[in-house]
Amino acid sequence: MYEEEQKERITRKIYSRFGELLDSGLGTDTLIEVGKEPNIKSFRAHSFILFAVSPYFQTALSKPWVHKVDDKIHYKKPNISPKIFEMILNFIYKAELNLKQQKVADICSLIKASDELSIDILNEHILECVLQDPRRLIDEDPVNILQIIFRYDYFSDFRETFLRITCENPEKWFQITGKDFWYNVKPFKKVLPKEMYDDILGYNIDNSIQPKSFEILQKRQKPLNLSRKLVVDYDEMYRRAKISRRARSFFLE
């Protein structure tokens, strides 16, 4: 027990020193420019620290044709925003990352960036944090988070959990509000059959329109009982919906 406490104390002290190096810029040999106009920012870093945590940077910053100015590496990464890259550097140098304070859209962007940069320790940390409160992610941004869990293999064991939460207390198609339709149905337009989509859209505009692809049932009085374990057979789900190729390309694109 004492040895573990000592190890943790030493680790915290070392990280505090790394954090000071990041904040001061002392000894940095790398300048990384991230983002796109008008949101571009340059960060100073130490190549040996980036090498230690990221196989991506080991390759990208070691190439003989890497751009140097005044003996310092200059590297551009336009597809990662300054906000996300700052989060990554703070995690690497300071072990600081509080995802509870972040929007789901930013968490999804962080997952994509961490995966691209091959920072395994960050991927593991994000996964642990995400699984602590999956409901918040689904409630705030279901489209983005479902695309993420279907795209990355390290979420494969938890897809059922996220789908179960998504399927709780469903609304019938024609009881969806216009706002919910715009934010939660429209993003799936290319997955849904055209006639179904047109029926839902038309009914939201004028509920006197009789849909062709649906029978309008009475409003459900009680929520569905989902106390039993929900087992999802993805292939069967895709086959029955007759949208296998479109659904897979949507989630994995």
JSON list of C-alpha atoms in Angstrom, two decimals:
[
{"chain": "A", "resi": 1, "resn": "MET", "atom": "CA", "xyz": [0.00, 0.00, 0.00]},
{"chain": "A", "resi": 2, "resn": "TYR", "atom": "CA", "xyz": [2.80, 2.37, 0.96]},
{"chain": "A", "resi": 3, "resn": "GLU", "atom": "CA", "xyz": [4.68, 1.59, -2.25]},
{"chain": "A", "resi": 4, "resn": "GLU", "atom": "CA", "xyz": [1.59, 2.36, -4.32]},
{"chain": "A", "resi": 5, "resn": "GLU", "atom": "CA", "xyz": [1.12, 5.69, -2.56]},
{"chain": "A", "resi": 6, "resn": "GLN", "atom": "CA", "xyz": [4.78, 6.53, -3.13]},
{"chain": "A", "resi": 7, "resn": "LYS", "atom": "CA", "xyz": [4.51, 5.62, -6.78]},
{"chain": "A", "resi": 8, "resn": "GLU", "atom": "CA", "xyz": [1.41, 7.80, -7.21]},
{"chain": "A", "resi": 9, "resn": "ARG", "atom": "CA", "xyz": [3.08, 10.73, -5.42]},
{"chain": "A", "resi": 10, "resn": "ILE", "atom": "CA", "xyz": [6.18, 10.48, -7.62]},
{"chain": "A", "resi": 11, "resn": "THR", "atom": "CA", "xyz": [4.05, 10.24, -10.76]},
{"chain": "A", "resi": 12, "resn": "ARG", "atom": "CA", "xyz": [2.12, 13.38, -9.79]},
{"chain": "A", "resi": 13, "resn": "LYS", "atom": "CA", "xyz": [5.36, 15.24, -9.14]},
{"chain": "A", "resi": 14, "resn": "ILE", "atom": "CA", "xyz": [6.82, 14.22, -12.50]},
{"chain": "A", "resi": 15, "resn": "TYR", "atom": "CA", "xyz": [3.63, 15.25, -14.30]},
{"chain": "A", "resi": 16, "resn": "SER", "atom": "CA", "xyz": [3.73, 18.63, -12.57]},
{"chain": "A", "resi": 17, "resn": "ARG", "atom": "CA", "xyz": [7.23, 19.15, -13.97]},
{"chain": "A", "resi": 18, "resn": "PHE", "atom": "CA", "xyz": [6.08, 18.15, -17.46]},
{"chain": "A", "resi": 19, "resn": "GLY", "atom": "CA", "xyz": [3.22, 20.61, -17.12]},
{"chain": "A", "resi": 20, "resn": "GLU", "atom": "CA", "xyz": [5.66, 23.39, -16.28]},
{"chain": "A", "resi": 21, "resn": "LEU", "atom": "CA", "xyz": [7.67, 22.55, -19.41]},
{"chain": "A", "resi": 22, "resn": "LEU", "atom": "CA", "xyz": [4.52, 22.82, -21.53]},
{"chain": "A", "resi": 23, "resn": "ASP", "atom": "CA", "xyz": [3.45, 26.14, -20.01]},
{"chain": "A", "resi": 24, "resn": "SER", "atom": "CA", "xyz": [6.91, 27.72, -20.18]},
{"chain": "A", "resi": 25, "resn": "GLY", "atom": "CA", "xyz": [7.95, 26.32, -23.55]},
{"chain": "A", "resi": 26, "resn": "LEU", "atom": "CA", "xyz": [11.40, 25.56, -22.12]},
{"chain": "A", "resi": 27, "resn": "GLY", "atom": "CA", "xyz": [13.32, 23.13, -24.30]},
{"chain": "A", "resi": 28, "resn": "THR", "atom": "CA", "xyz": [10.63, 22.79, -26.95]},
{"chain": "A", "resi": 29, "resn": "ASP", "atom": "CA", "xyz": [11.81, 21.72, -30.39]},
{"chain": "A", "resi": 30, "resn": "THR", "atom": "CA", "xyz": [8.47, 21.39, -32.17]},
{"chain": "A", "resi": 31, "resn": "LEU", "atom": "CA", "xyz": [5.81, 23.85, -33.30]},
{"chain": "A", "resi": 32, "resn": "ILE", "atom": "CA", "xyz": [2.49, 22.27, -34.26]},
{"chain": "A", "resi": 33, "resn": "GLU", "atom": "CA", "xyz": [-0.07, 24.37, -36.11]},
{"chain": "A", "resi": 34, "resn": "VAL", "atom": "CA", "xyz": [-3.63, 23.08, -35.85]},
{"chain": "A", "resi": 35, "resn": "GLY", "atom": "CA", "xyz": [-7.03, 24.17, -37.13]},
{"chain": "A", "resi": 36, "resn": "LYS", "atom": "CA", "xyz": [-8.30, 25.99, -40.18]},
{"chain": "A", "resi": 37, "resn": "GLU", "atom": "CA", "xyz": [-8.96, 29.65, -40.92]},
{"chain": "A", "resi": 38, "resn": "PRO", "atom": "CA", "xyz": [-10.08, 31.62, -39.05]},
{"chain": "A", "resi": 39, "resn": "ASN", "atom": "CA", "xyz": [-9.42, 29.30, -36.08]},
{"chain": "A", "resi": 40, "resn": "ILE", "atom": "CA", "xyz": [-5.71, 28.45, -36.26]},
{"chain": "A", "resi": 41, "resn": "LYS", "atom": "CA", "xyz": [-3.30, 28.17, -33.36]},
{"chain": "A", "resi": 42, "resn": "SER", "atom": "CA", "xyz": [0.31, 27.02, -32.91]},
{"chain": "A", "resi": 43, "resn": "PHE", "atom": "CA", "xyz": [1.46, 24.96, -29.92]},
{"chain": "A", "resi": 44, "resn": "ARG", "atom": "CA", "xyz": [4.99, 24.41, -28.67]},
{"chain": "A", "resi": 45, "resn": "ALA", "atom": "CA", "xyz": [5.90, 20.87, -27.70]},
{"chain": "A", "resi": 46, "resn": "HIS", "atom": "CA", "xyz": [8.78, 18.46, -27.12]},
{"chain": "A", "resi": 47, "resn": "SER", "atom": "CA", "xyz": [9.19, 15.85, -29.84]},
{"chain": "A", "resi": 48, "resn": "PHE", "atom": "CA", "xyz": [10.56, 13.22, -27.42]},
{"chain": "A", "resi": 49, "resn": "ILE", "atom": "CA", "xyz": [7.40, 13.46, -25.29]},
{"chain": "A", "resi": 50, "resn": "LEU", "atom": "CA", "xyz": [5.17, 13.19, -28.35]},
{"chain": "A", "resi": 51, "resn": "PHE", "atom": "CA", "xyz": [7.23, 10.22, -29.55]},
{"chain": "A", "resi": 52, "resn": "ALA", "atom": "CA", "xyz": [6.70, 8.47, -26.21]},
{"chain": "A", "resi": 53, "resn": "VAL", "atom": "CA", "xyz": [2.89, 8.49, -26.43]},
{"chain": "A", "resi": 54, "resn": "SER", "atom": "CA", "xyz": [2.07, 8.64, -30.15]},
{"chain": "A", "resi": 55, "resn": "PRO", "atom": "CA", "xyz": [3.29, 6.28, -32.90]},
{"chain": "A", "resi": 56, "resn": "TYR", "atom": "CA", "xyz": [1.74, 8.77, -35.33]},
{"chain": "A", "resi": 57, "resn": "PHE", "atom": "CA", "xyz": [4.11, 11.53, -34.23]},
{"chain": "A", "resi": 58, "resn": "GLN", "atom": "CA", "xyz": [7.03, 9.08, -34.13]},
{"chain": "A", "resi": 59, "resn": "THR", "atom": "CA", "xyz": [6.57, 8.68, -37.88]},
{"chain": "A", "resi": 60, "resn": "ALA", "atom": "CA", "xyz": [5.35, 12.15, -38.87]},
{"chain": "A", "resi": 61, "resn": "LEU", "atom": "CA", "xyz": [8.04, 14.09, -37.02]},
{"chain": "A", "resi": 62, "resn": "SER", "atom": "CA", "xyz": [10.94, 11.77, -37.84]},
{"chain": "A", "resi": 63, "resn": "LYS", "atom": "CA", "xyz": [10.72, 11.85, -41.61]},
{"chain": "A", "resi": 64, "resn": "PRO", "atom": "CA", "xyz": [13.83, 13.30, -43.30]},
{"chain": "A", "resi": 65, "resn": "TRP", "atom": "CA", "xyz": [11.68, 15.74, -45.27]},
{"chain": "A", "resi": 66, "resn": "VAL", "atom": "CA", "xyz": [9.94, 17.20, -42.20]},
{"chain": "A", "resi": 67, "resn": "HIS", "atom": "CA", "xyz": [9.88, 21.01, -42.33]},
{"chain": "A", "resi": 68, "resn": "LYS", "atom": "CA", "xyz": [12.30, 22.81, -39.99]},
{"chain": "A", "resi": 69, "resn": "VAL", "atom": "CA", "xyz": [12.80, 26.49, -39.20]},
{"chain": "A", "resi": 70, "resn": "ASP", "atom": "CA", "xyz": [15.76, 27.57, -37.03]},
{"chain": "A", "resi": 71, "resn": "ASP", "atom": "CA", "xyz": [16.34, 23.90, -36.21]},
{"chain": "A", "resi": 72, "resn": "LYS", "atom": "CA", "xyz": [12.78, 23.49, -34.90]},
{"chain": "A", "resi": 73, "resn": "ILE", "atom": "CA", "xyz": [10.20, 21.15, -36.39]},
{"chain": "A", "resi": 74, "resn": "HIS", "atom": "CA", "xyz": [7.17, 22.89, -37.91]},
{"chain": "A", "resi": 75, "resn": "TYR", "atom": "CA", "xyz": [4.19, 20.61, -38.45]},
{"chain": "A", "resi": 76, "resn": "LYS", "atom": "CA", "xyz": [0.62, 21.35, -39.57]},
{"chain": "A", "resi": 77, "resn": "LYS", "atom": "CA", "xyz": [-2.47, 19.37, -38.54]},
{"chain": "A", "resi": 78, "resn": "PRO", "atom": "CA", "xyz": [-5.45, 21.30, -39.94]},
{"chain": "A", "resi": 79, "resn": "ASN", "atom": "CA", "xyz": [-8.09, 18.62, -39.25]},
{"chain": "A", "resi": 80, "resn": "ILE", "atom": "CA", "xyz": [-7.74, 18.94, -35.45]},
{"chain": "A", "resi": 81, "resn": "SER", "atom": "CA", "xyz": [-9.11, 22.09, -33.82]},
{"chain": "A", "resi": 82, "resn": "PRO", "atom": "CA", "xyz": [-7.04, 24.17, -31.36]},
{"chain": "A", "resi": 83, "resn": "LYS", "atom": "CA", "xyz": [-9.46, 23.35, -28.53]},
{"chain": "A", "resi": 84, "resn": "ILE", "atom": "CA", "xyz": [-9.14, 19.60, -29.06]},
{"chain": "A", "resi": 85, "resn": "PHE", "atom": "CA", "xyz": [-5.36, 19.67, -29.48]},
{"chain": "A", "resi": 86, "resn": "GLU", "atom": "CA", "xyz": [-4.98, 21.71, -26.31]},
{"chain": "A", "resi": 87, "resn": "MET", "atom": "CA", "xyz": [-6.98, 19.04, -24.47]},
{"chain": "A", "resi": 88, "resn": "ILE", "atom": "CA", "xyz": [-4.64, 16.38, -25.88]},
{"chain": "A", "resi": 89, "resn": "LEU", "atom": "CA", "xyz": [-1.49, 18.24, -24.82]},
{"chain": "A", "resi": 90, "resn": "ASN", "atom": "CA", "xyz": [-2.85, 18.85, -21.32]},
{"chain": "A", "resi": 91, "resn": "PHE", "atom": "CA", "xyz": [-3.54, 15.14, -21.00]},
{"chain": "A", "resi": 92, "resn": "ILE", "atom": "CA", "xyz": [-0.08, 14.15, -22.25]},
{"chain": "A", "resi": 93, "resn": "TYR", "atom": "CA", "xyz": [1.86, 16.66, -20.15]},
{"chain": "A", "resi": 94, "resn": "LYS", "atom": "CA", "xyz": [-0.37, 17.09, -17.08]},
{"chain": "A", "resi": 95, "resn": "ALA", "atom": "CA", "xyz": [-2.68, 14.06, -16.99]},
{"chain": "A", "resi": 96, "resn": "GLU", "atom": "CA", "xyz": [-5.57, 16.55, -16.99]},
{"chain": "A", "resi": 97, "resn": "LEU", "atom": "CA", "xyz": [-8.82, 15.76, -18.78]},
{"chain": "A", "resi": 98, "resn": "ASN", "atom": "CA", "xyz": [-12.29, 16.32, -17.34]},
{"chain": "A", "resi": 99, "resn": "LEU", "atom": "CA", "xyz": [-14.80, 15.09, -19.90]},
{"chain": "A", "resi": 100, "resn": "LYS", "atom": "CA", "xyz": [-17.76, 15.87, -17.65]},
{"chain": "A", "resi": 101, "resn": "GLN", "atom": "CA", "xyz": [-17.22, 19.54, -18.47]},
{"chain": "A", "resi": 102, "resn": "GLN", "atom": "CA", "xyz": [-17.06, 18.95, -22.22]},
{"chain": "A", "resi": 103, "resn": "LYS", "atom": "CA", "xyz": [-19.86, 18.91, -24.78]},
{"chain": "A", "resi": 104, "resn": "VAL", "atom": "CA", "xyz": [-20.53, 15.59, -26.48]},
{"chain": "A", "resi": 105, "resn": "ALA", "atom": "CA", "xyz": [-19.55, 17.05, -29.87]},
{"chain": "A", "resi": 106, "resn": "ASP", "atom": "CA", "xyz": [-16.12, 17.91, -28.43]},
{"chain": "A", "resi": 107, "resn": "ILE", "atom": "CA", "xyz": [-15.79, 14.46, -26.86]},
{"chain": "A", "resi": 108, "resn": "CYS", "atom": "CA", "xyz": [-16.50, 12.90, -30.25]},
{"chain": "A", "resi": 109, "resn": "SER", "atom": "CA", "xyz": [-13.91, 15.16, -31.90]},
{"chain": "A", "resi": 110, "resn": "LEU", "atom": "CA", "xyz": [-11.42, 14.18, -29.20]},
{"chain": "A", "resi": 111, "resn": "ILE", "atom": "CA", "xyz": [-12.06, 10.48, -29.82]},
{"chain": "A", "resi": 112, "resn": "LYS", "atom": "CA", "xyz": [-11.44, 10.93, -33.56]},
{"chain": "A", "resi": 113, "resn": "ALA", "atom": "CA", "xyz": [-8.25, 12.93, -32.98]},
{"chain": "A", "resi": 114, "resn": "SER", "atom": "CA", "xyz": [-6.89, 10.54, -30.35]},
{"chain": "A", "resi": 115, "resn": "ASP", "atom": "CA", "xyz": [-7.53, 7.56, -32.61]},
{"chain": "A", "resi": 116, "resn": "GLU", "atom": "CA", "xyz": [-5.83, 9.24, -35.57]},
{"chain": "A", "resi": 117, "resn": "LEU", "atom": "CA", "xyz": [-2.80, 10.14, -33.45]},
{"chain": "A", "resi": 118, "resn": "SER", "atom": "CA", "xyz": [-2.71, 6.59, -32.01]},
{"chain": "A", "resi": 119, "resn": "ILE", "atom": "CA", "xyz": [-2.58, 7.75, -28.39]},
{"chain": "A", "resi": 120, "resn": "ASP", "atom": "CA", "xyz": [-3.72, 4.47, -26.81]},
{"chain": "A", "resi": 121, "resn": "ILE", "atom": "CA", "xyz": [-3.57, 5.66, -23.20]},
{"chain": "A", "resi": 122, "resn": "LEU", "atom": "CA", "xyz": [-5.88, 8.55, -24.07]},
{"chain": "A", "resi": 123, "resn": "ASN", "atom": "CA", "xyz": [-8.25, 6.22, -25.93]},
{"chain": "A", "resi": 124, "resn": "GLU", "atom": "CA", "xyz": [-8.50, 4.02, -22.84]},
{"chain": "A", "resi": 125, "resn": "HIS", "atom": "CA", "xyz": [-9.12, 6.99, -20.57]},
{"chain": "A", "resi": 126, "resn": "ILE", "atom": "CA", "xyz": [-11.86, 8.36, -22.84]},
{"chain": "A", "resi": 127, "resn": "LEU", "atom": "CA", "xyz": [-13.54, 4.95, -22.98]},
{"chain": "A", "resi": 128, "resn": "GLU", "atom": "CA", "xyz": [-13.60, 4.70, -19.18]},
{"chain": "A", "resi": 129, "resn": "CYS", "atom": "CA", "xyz": [-15.08, 8.20, -18.87]},
{"chain": "A", "resi": 130, "resn": "VAL", "atom": "CA", "xyz": [-17.68, 7.62, -21.58]},
{"chain": "A", "resi": 131, "resn": "LEU", "atom": "CA", "xyz": [-18.94, 4.44, -19.94]},
{"chain": "A", "resi": 132, "resn": "GLN", "atom": "CA", "xyz": [-19.48, 6.22, -16.62]},
{"chain": "A", "resi": 133, "resn": "ASP", "atom": "CA", "xyz": [-22.36, 8.23, -18.08]},
{"chain": "A", "resi": 134, "resn": "PRO", "atom": "CA", "xyz": [-23.44, 6.89, -21.49]},
{"chain": "A", "resi": 135, "resn": "ARG", "atom": "CA", "xyz": [-26.97, 8.27, -21.07]},
{"chain": "A", "resi": 136, "resn": "ARG", "atom": "CA", "xyz": [-25.75, 11.88, -21.13]},
{"chain": "A", "resi": 137, "resn": "LEU", "atom": "CA", "xyz": [-23.97, 11.27, -24.42]},
{"chain": "A", "resi": 138, "resn": "ILE", "atom": "CA", "xyz": [-27.03, 9.68, -26.02]},
{"chain": "A", "resi": 139, "resn": "ASP", "atom": "CA", "xyz": [-29.39, 12.37, -24.75]},
{"chain": "A", "resi": 140, "resn": "GLU", "atom": "CA", "xyz": [-27.19, 15.25, -25.88]},
{"chain": "A", "resi": 141, "resn": "ASP", "atom": "CA", "xyz": [-25.98, 14.06, -29.28]},
{"chain": "A", "resi": 142, "resn": "PRO", "atom": "CA", "xyz": [-27.30, 10.61, -30.30]},
{"chain": "A", "resi": 143, "resn": "VAL", "atom": "CA", "xyz": [-26.29, 10.81, -33.97]},
{"chain": "A", "resi": 144, "resn": "ASN", "atom": "CA", "xyz": [-22.67, 11.74, -33.30]},
{"chain": "A", "resi": 145, "resn": "ILE", "atom": "CA", "xyz": [-22.13, 9.23, -30.49]},
{"chain": "A", "resi": 146, "resn": "LEU", "atom": "CA", "xyz": [-23.73, 6.32, -32.39]},
{"chain": "A", "resi": 147, "resn": "GLN", "atom": "CA", "xyz": [-21.50, 7.03, -35.39]},
{"chain": "A", "resi": 148, "resn": "ILE", "atom": "CA", "xyz": [-18.51, 6.96, -33.05]},
{"chain": "A", "resi": 149, "resn": "ILE", "atom": "CA", "xyz": [-19.32, 3.64, -31.32]},
{"chain": "A", "resi": 150, "resn": "PHE", "atom": "CA", "xyz": [-19.95, 1.94, -34.66]},
{"chain": "A", "resi": 151, "resn": "ARG", "atom": "CA", "xyz": [-16.77, 3.35, -36.22]},
{"chain": "A", "resi": 152, "resn": "TYR", "atom": "CA", "xyz": [-14.16, 2.44, -33.60]},
{"chain": "A", "resi": 153, "resn": "ASP", "atom": "CA", "xyz": [-13.46, -1.15, -32.62]},
{"chain": "A", "resi": 154, "resn": "TYR", "atom": "CA", "xyz": [-12.66, -0.45, -28.97]},
{"chain": "A", "resi": 155, "resn": "PHE", "atom": "CA", "xyz": [-16.33, 0.49, -28.50]},
{"chain": "A", "resi": 156, "resn": "SER", "atom": "CA", "xyz": [-17.54, -2.81, -29.97]},
{"chain": "A", "resi": 157, "resn": "ASP", "atom": "CA", "xyz": [-18.24, -4.47, -26.59]},
{"chain": "A", "resi": 158, "resn": "PHE", "atom": "CA", "xyz": [-20.45, -1.56, -25.54]},
{"chain": "A", "resi": 159, "resn": "ARG", "atom": "CA", "xyz": [-22.60, -1.02, -28.63]},
{"chain": "A", "resi": 160, "resn": "GLU", "atom": "CA", "xyz": [-25.46, -2.98, -27.09]},
{"chain": "A", "resi": 161, "resn": "THR", "atom": "CA", "xyz": [-25.40, -0.71, -24.03]},
{"chain": "A", "resi": 162, "resn": "PHE", "atom": "CA", "xyz": [-25.69, 2.43, -26.13]},
{"chain": "A", "resi": 163, "resn": "LEU", "atom": "CA", "xyz": [-28.39, 0.97, -28.37]},
{"chain": "A", "resi": 164, "resn": "ARG", "atom": "CA", "xyz": [-30.42, -0.17, -25.35]},
{"chain": "A", "resi": 165, "resn": "ILE", "atom": "CA", "xyz": [-30.38, 3.37, -23.96]},
{"chain": "A", "resi": 166, "resn": "THR", "atom": "CA", "xyz": [-31.27, 4.79, -27.36]},
{"chain": "A", "resi": 167, "resn": "CYS", "atom": "CA", "xyz": [-34.28, 2.47, -27.62]},
{"chain": "A", "resi": 168, "resn": "GLU", "atom": "CA", "xyz": [-35.75, 3.25, -24.20]},
{"chain": "A", "resi": 169, "resn": "ASN", "atom": "CA", "xyz": [-39.25, 4.76, -24.20]},
{"chain": "A", "resi": 170, "resn": "PRO", "atom": "CA", "xyz": [-39.43, 5.29, -27.96]},
{"chain": "A", "resi": 171, "resn": "GLU", "atom": "CA", "xyz": [-41.87, 7.70, -29.57]},
{"chain": "A", "resi": 172, "resn": "LYS", "atom": "CA", "xyz": [-44.00, 6.63, -32.49]},
{"chain": "A", "resi": 173, "resn": "TRP", "atom": "CA", "xyz": [-42.94, 8.21, -35.76]},
{"chain": "A", "resi": 174, "resn": "PHE", "atom": "CA", "xyz": [-45.98, 10.46, -35.95]},
{"chain": "A", "resi": 175, "resn": "GLN", "atom": "CA", "xyz": [-45.75, 11.67, -32.35]},
{"chain": "A", "resi": 176, "resn": "ILE", "atom": "CA", "xyz": [-42.33, 13.19, -32.95]},
{"chain": "A", "resi": 177, "resn": "THR", "atom": "CA", "xyz": [-42.28, 16.97, -32.61]},
{"chain": "A", "resi": 178, "resn": "GLY", "atom": "CA", "xyz": [-41.05, 19.15, -35.44]},
{"chain": "A", "resi": 179, "resn": "LYS", "atom": "CA", "xyz": [-37.98, 20.07, -33.39]},
{"chain": "A", "resi": 180, "resn": "ASP", "atom": "CA", "xyz": [-37.12, 16.42, -32.67]},
{"chain": "A", "resi": 181, "resn": "PHE", "atom": "CA", "xyz": [-37.66, 15.60, -36.33]},
{"chain": "A", "resi": 182, "resn": "TRP", "atom": "CA", "xyz": [-35.21, 18.28, -37.44]},
{"chain": "A", "resi": 183, "resn": "TYR", "atom": "CA", "xyz": [-32.46, 17.38, -34.98]},
{"chain": "A", "resi": 184, "resn": "ASN", "atom": "CA", "xyz": [-32.91, 13.62, -34.49]},
{"chain": "A", "resi": 185, "resn": "VAL", "atom": "CA", "xyz": [-34.52, 12.25, -37.66]},
{"chain": "A", "resi": 186, "resn": "LYS", "atom": "CA", "xyz": [-33.24, 14.46, -40.48]},
{"chain": "A", "resi": 187, "resn": "PRO", "atom": "CA", "xyz": [-29.57, 13.41, -39.88]},
{"chain": "A", "resi": 188, "resn": "PHE", "atom": "CA", "xyz": [-30.65, 9.84, -40.74]},
{"chain": "A", "resi": 189, "resn": "LYS", "atom": "CA", "xyz": [-32.34, 10.85, -44.00]},
{"chain": "A", "resi": 190, "resn": "LYS", "atom": "CA", "xyz": [-30.04, 8.81, -46.22]},
{"chain": "A", "resi": 191, "resn": "VAL", "atom": "CA", "xyz": [-30.62, 5.70, -44.08]},
{"chain": "A", "resi": 192, "resn": "LEU", "atom": "CA", "xyz": [-34.43, 5.88, -44.04]},
{"chain": "A", "resi": 193, "resn": "PRO", "atom": "CA", "xyz": [-36.54, 4.73, -47.00]},
{"chain": "A", "resi": 194, "resn": "LYS", "atom": "CA", "xyz": [-37.61, 7.79, -49.04]},
{"chain": "A", "resi": 195, "resn": "GLU", "atom": "CA", "xyz": [-41.36, 7.11, -48.73]},
{"chain": "A", "resi": 196, "resn": "MET", "atom": "CA", "xyz": [-41.06, 6.78, -44.95]},
{"chain": "A", "resi": 197, "resn": "TYR", "atom": "CA", "xyz": [-39.09, 10.01, -44.67]},
{"chain": "A", "resi": 198, "resn": "ASP", "atom": "CA", "xyz": [-41.57, 11.90, -46.89]},
{"chain": "A", "resi": 199, "resn": "ASP", "atom": "CA", "xyz": [-44.51, 10.60, -44.84]},
{"chain": "A", "resi": 200, "resn": "ILE", "atom": "CA", "xyz": [-42.97, 11.75, -41.56]},
{"chain": "A", "resi": 201, "resn": "LEU", "atom": "CA", "xyz": [-42.04, 15.14, -43.01]},
{"chain": "A", "resi": 202, "resn": "GLY", "atom": "CA", "xyz": [-45.47, 15.62, -44.55]},
{"chain": "A", "resi": 203, "resn": "TYR", "atom": "CA", "xyz": [-47.29, 14.69, -41.37]},
{"chain": "A", "resi": 204, "resn": "ASN", "atom": "CA", "xyz": [-45.19, 17.16, -39.36]},
{"chain": "A", "resi": 205, "resn": "ILE", "atom": "CA", "xyz": [-46.18, 19.91, -41.79]},
{"chain": "A", "resi": 206, "resn": "ASP", "atom": "CA", "xyz": [-49.86, 18.96, -42.04]},
{"chain": "A", "resi": 207, "resn": "ASN", "atom": "CA", "xyz": [-51.23, 16.18, -39.82]},
{"chain": "A", "resi": 208, "resn": "SER", "atom": "CA", "xyz": [-54.28, 15.79, -42.04]},
{"chain": "A", "resi": 209, "resn": "ILE", "atom": "CA", "xyz": [-52.05, 14.14, -44.63]},
{"chain": "A", "resi": 210, "resn": "GLN", "atom": "CA", "xyz": [-52.55, 10.37, -44.64]},
{"chain": "A", "resi": 211, "resn": "PRO", "atom": "CA", "xyz": [-49.21, 8.54, -44.74]},
{"chain": "A", "resi": 212, "resn": "LYS", "atom": "CA", "xyz": [-48.65, 5.79, -47.29]},
{"chain": "A", "resi": 213, "resn": "SER", "atom": "CA", "xyz": [-46.04, 3.77, -45.42]},
{"chain": "A", "resi": 214, "resn": "PHE", "atom": "CA", "xyz": [-47.51, 3.84, -41.88]},
{"chain": "A", "resi": 215, "resn": "GLU", "atom": "CA", "xyz": [-50.70, 3.19, -40.01]},
{"chain": "A", "resi": 216, "resn": "ILE", "atom": "CA", "xyz": [-51.15, 5.85, -37.34]},
{"chain": "A", "resi": 217, "resn": "LEU", "atom": "CA", "xyz": [-51.78, 4.10, -34.01]},
{"chain": "A", "resi": 218, "resn": "GLN", "atom": "CA", "xyz": [-53.06, 5.51, -30.75]},
{"chain": "A", "resi": 219, "resn": "LYS", "atom": "CA", "xyz": [-50.54, 7.19, -28.52]},
{"chain": "A", "resi": 220, "resn": "ARG", "atom": "CA", "xyz": [-48.72, 4.80, -26.20]},
{"chain": "A", "resi": 221, "resn": "GLN", "atom": "CA", "xyz": [-49.95, 5.31, -22.63]},
{"chain": "A", "resi": 222, "resn": "LYS", "atom": "CA", "xyz": [-47.16, 3.55, -20.76]},
{"chain": "A", "resi": 223, "resn": "PRO", "atom": "CA", "xyz": [-43.44, 3.29, -21.50]},
{"chain": "A", "resi": 224, "resn": "LEU", "atom": "CA", "xyz": [-42.20, -0.01, -22.81]},
{"chain": "A", "resi": 225, "resn": "ASN", "atom": "CA", "xyz": [-40.97, -2.49, -20.24]},
{"chain": "A", "resi": 226, "resn": "LEU", "atom": "CA", "xyz": [-37.29, -2.87, -20.99]},
{"chain": "A", "resi": 227, "resn": "SER", "atom": "CA", "xyz": [-36.35, -4.52, -17.71]},
{"chain": "A", "resi": 228, "resn": "ARG", "atom": "CA", "xyz": [-35.32, -7.64, -19.58]},
{"chain": "A", "resi": 229, "resn": "LYS", "atom": "CA", "xyz": [-31.89, -7.74, -21.17]},
{"chain": "A", "resi": 230, "resn": "LEU", "atom": "CA", "xyz": [-32.05, -6.41, -24.70]},
{"chain": "A", "resi": 231, "resn": "VAL", "atom": "CA", "xyz": [-30.05, -8.50, -27.14]},
{"chain": "A", "resi": 232, "resn": "VAL", "atom": "CA", "xyz": [-29.45, -6.85, -30.49]},
{"chain": "A", "resi": 233, "resn": "ASP", "atom": "CA", "xyz": [-28.67, -8.90, -33.58]},
{"chain": "A", "resi": 234, "resn": "TYR", "atom": "CA", "xyz": [-27.20, -6.20, -35.81]},
{"chain": "A", "resi": 235, "resn": "ASP", "atom": "CA", "xyz": [-27.22, -8.22, -39.02]},
{"chain": "A", "resi": 236, "resn": "GLU", "atom": "CA", "xyz": [-30.86, -9.22, -38.54]},
{"chain": "A", "resi": 237, "resn": "MET", "atom": "CA", "xyz": [-31.79, -5.64, -37.71]},
{"chain": "A", "resi": 238, "resn": "TYR", "atom": "CA", "xyz": [-30.16, -4.38, -40.90]},
{"chain": "A", "resi": 239, "resn": "ARG", "atom": "CA", "xyz": [-31.69, -7.17, -43.00]},
{"chain": "A", "resi": 240, "resn": "ARG", "atom": "CA", "xyz": [-35.24, -6.65, -41.76]},
{"chain": "A", "resi": 241, "resn": "ALA", "atom": "CA", "xyz": [-35.03, -2.93, -42.33]},
{"chain": "A", "resi": 242, "resn": "LYS", "atom": "CA", "xyz": [-33.77, -3.57, -45.88]},
{"chain": "A", "resi": 243, "resn": "ILE", "atom": "CA", "xyz": [-31.23, -0.80, -45.42]},
{"chain": "A", "resi": 244, "resn": "SER", "atom": "CA", "xyz": [-28.13, -2.85, -44.65]},
{"chain": "A", "resi": 245, "resn": "ARG", "atom": "CA", "xyz": [-25.70, -1.13, -46.99]},
{"chain": "A", "resi": 246, "resn": "ARG", "atom": "CA", "xyz": [-26.95, 2.37, -46.31]},
{"chain": "A", "resi": 247, "resn": "ALA", "atom": "CA", "xyz": [-26.97, 1.88, -42.54]},
{"chain": "A", "resi": 248, "resn": "ARG", "atom": "CA", "xyz": [-23.49, 0.42, -42.45]},
{"chain": "A", "resi": 249, "resn": "SER", "atom": "CA", "xyz": [-22.06, 3.19, -44.63]},
{"chain": "A", "resi": 250, "resn": "PHE", "atom": "CA", "xyz": [-23.82, 5.80, -42.49]},
{"chain": "A", "resi": 251, "resn": "PHE", "atom": "CA", "xyz": [-22.39, 4.54, -39.21]},
{"chain": "A", "resi": 252, "resn": "LEU", "atom": "CA", "xyz": [-18.95, 3.64, -40.56]},
{"chain": "A", "resi": 253, "resn": "GLU", "atom": "CA", "xyz": [-18.34, 6.52, -42.97]}
]
